[in-house]
Structures are given as C-alpha cells and as structure tokens.
Amino acid sequence: MSASETSGNQCEHGVDVGAYALGALDEHEVEPFRAHLETCAECREELAQLQGVTDSLAIAVPHAQAPADLRARLMGVVHGEAELLRAAGHEADRPARPRSVWRWRVLPALAATGALAAGVLIGALALNTGSSQQTTRVIQAQVLPPAAGHDATAALRKVGSHVQLQVTGMPAPALGRIYEVWLKDGSRPPEPTDALFSVTGQGNGTVGVPGDLKGVSKVMVTEEPAGGSLKPTHSPVIVASV
C-alpha cells in the first residue's frame, strides 16, 4: 500500500508526494510538481504531513566527524568508480528501470522512519569513535508575532561546522504551508535554503541550517507554501543575529 493510499490522497499525482519530500524527483519533474501543489489541497496536506518525517531523518543523530583513514578509503573507492564510469561512458551508470518501481519503493520507506533512524544512529556512533570533542555555541533567536504569543523560543546550536535551529512552543504552520529557513548577509536580500520544517503537536522542532554561518549576519524563518519559496512571502517569525 502506498503512502498516498494510507493518507487518503486520491490525486493522480499523489504517488509523487513522497518522492518530492525526499528530494527524489527528477530535475525536470520538480517545477511541474510545484505548480501542481499550488492547485491541489490533497497533495499539499500530504506533503506537510510527510515533511516532518523527512526532516527528522537529518536530525535523528548528532553530527559526527569520520576518522581521516575512513574518509581516505571511501574517497579511494569513489575515485576508482569514477574512473571506471569515465572509461565506460556517461550512460553506464543509468540502467533502465521503470519510474514507478522507484516511487513504490520510496513511499513505504517513509513508514519505516523509526527503523531507519535507528540505523543512522548506529552508523553515526560508529563513525564518531575516536572523534575529538567539539565546542557547542548557542545563539538565542528572537521569536516575533504571531508566534511570540505562544511563549515560543528558538535558538541556533553550532557544533564545529554543523548548525541546527531548535524551536519550542511554536504554532504549527497553516495547512499547506511550511517553515523555511533563510540566510541574510548584511543589507542583501535573504537567500533561500532547502531547510524546511514543521513542528510537533507540542510546537517543538529541529532543522539543520546549511553552511557554517560564515558571512551570514542573520538566520531567519518565514512561513511559506509547501515546498518553499525563492523569495519570502511573509514577514519573519524567527530572527537570529549571528
């Protein structure tokens, strides 16, 4: 049974919702599906539900630094595979596979988030063996109306080059909408990121912030249509001065 059938989504494009949430749609399919989201309430609602699941995968475990010798071995394999593909031709790594097979394998994976998160945790603990202790920097953020009326709090946590935004007591985005993280450099317009998140029933949530904040003066959050926006459509509800 697909995720769309479980959620009751009867739209013919419902099979694409899970793939879109995981970033698994082909490049030429992304924009048409975003346009579809603007007119389909069923797909927007299902995406909002799945977004919290996909966001949790990135924050299931703390950031770990892999040992240098492990990185060297992995990169050796990567470079070797690249040389083989270069010799075989650019189509060698693209076996014919029906599009529907990928989709029906992706969607059930969302239902197994707990097992996947456990596997990620085990892998991260293994990579973390022997890693050095890193300092944690906490930057308190300002929560603005209307979220401020819910006794909400927000803070950035920076460990090494890894940055997370943690919120508590935040109201959930409106139906068919999502919170989006923006990075602002001085007087320049804020730059969009792929950091989209929602919150739990208690208003709690965590999302990874891209980059290490170099050159960033402010981290902001706005409420945007599901799938995110290239320009803010609402005033910020969270602002953190870096």
Coordinates of C-alpha atoms in Angstrom, one line a residue, residues 63-70 121-132:
H63 CA 26.8 15.4 13.7
A64 CA 29.8 13.1 13.7
Q65 CA 33.3 13.5 12.3
A66 CA 34.5 10.5 10.4
P67 CA 38.1 9.3 11.1
A68 CA 40.6 10.5 8.5
D69 CA 41.6 7.0 7.4
L70 CA 38.0 6.0 6.8
L121 CA 22.2 6.3 14.9
I122 CA 24.2 3.1 14.8
G123 CA 26.3 4.3 11.8
A124 CA 26.9 7.7 13.4
L125 CA 28.1 6.1 16.6
A126 CA 30.5 4.0 14.7
L127 CA 31.9 7.0 12.7
N128 CA 32.1 9.0 15.9
T129 CA 34.6 6.6 17.5
G130 CA 37.8 8.5 18.1
S131 CA 36.5 11.9 17.1
S132 CA 37.6 14.9 19.0

